[in-house]
Coordinates of C-alpha atoms in Angstrom, one line a residue:
M1 CA 0.0 0.0 0.0
D2 CA 1.4 3.4 -1.0
T3 CA 1.4 6.4 1.4
T4 CA -0.7 9.4 0.5
T5 CA 2.5 11.4 -0.2
R6 CA 3.7 8.8 -2.6
T7 CA 0.4 8.7 -4.4
I8 CA 0.3 12.5 -4.7
A9 CA 3.9 12.5 -6.1
K10 CA 3.1 9.7 -8.6
S11 CA -0.1 11.6 -9.7
A12 CA 1.9 14.9 -10.1
T13 CA 4.7 13.3 -12.1
W14 CA 2.2 11.5 -14.3
Q15 CA 0.4 14.8 -15.0
I16 CA 3.6 16.6 -15.8
A17 CA 4.7 13.8 -18.2
G18 CA 1.3 14.0 -19.9
F19 CA 1.5 17.7 -20.1
F20 CA 4.8 17.7 -21.9
T21 CA 3.8 14.9 -24.2
M22 CA 0.6 16.7 -25.2
T23 CA 2.6 19.9 -25.7
L24 CA 5.0 18.1 -28.0
I25 CA 2.1 16.5 -30.0
G26 CA 0.4 19.9 -30.3
F27 CA 3.6 21.4 -31.4
L28 CA 4.1 18.7 -34.1
F29 CA 0.7 19.4 -35.5
T30 CA 0.7 23.2 -35.2
N31 CA 4.4 24.1 -35.3
S32 CA 3.7 26.5 -32.3
I33 CA 4.7 26.0 -28.7
T34 CA 2.0 28.3 -27.6
A35 CA -0.7 26.4 -29.5
G36 CA 0.8 23.1 -28.3
G37 CA 0.7 24.3 -24.7
G38 CA -2.9 25.5 -25.1
I39 CA -3.8 22.0 -26.4
A40 CA -2.0 20.4 -23.4
V41 CA -3.8 22.6 -20.9
A42 CA -7.2 21.9 -22.5
G43 CA -6.4 18.2 -22.6
S44 CA -5.3 18.2 -18.9
V45 CA -8.4 20.0 -17.8
T46 CA -10.9 17.9 -19.8
G47 CA -9.0 14.8 -18.8
F48 CA -9.3 15.6 -15.1
L49 CA -13.0 16.5 -15.4
S50 CA -13.7 13.3 -17.4
Y51 CA -11.9 11.1 -14.9
F52 CA -13.7 12.8 -12.0
L53 CA -17.1 12.3 -13.6
H54 CA -16.2 8.7 -14.5
E55 CA -15.3 8.0 -10.9
M56 CA -18.4 9.6 -9.6
A57 CA -20.5 7.4 -11.9
W58 CA -18.7 4.2 -10.9
S59 CA -19.1 5.1 -7.2
R60 CA -22.8 4.6 -7.7
I61 CA -22.4 1.1 -9.2
N62 CA -22.2 -1.7 -6.7
W63 CA -21.1 -4.4 -9.2
G64 CA -17.8 -6.0 -8.3
R65 CA -17.6 -4.7 -4.8
K66 CA -17.1 -6.9 -1.8
P67 CA -19.4 -6.4 1.1
A68 CA -17.9 -4.4 4.0

């Protein structure tokens, strides 16, 4: 079991890696760091919101849970 601090660190480094990857992909498509960064920010925000909503939906589904 990971500590909360480790989980936060892993989440942060994953988000940073994803941000730079999306910036690079955006740059390759647009030839602009600014546009690539904008795409990365938009992707990060929408990804976060999508994941949050996905988790909220799954929290209402009891399938696959073991009784407490």
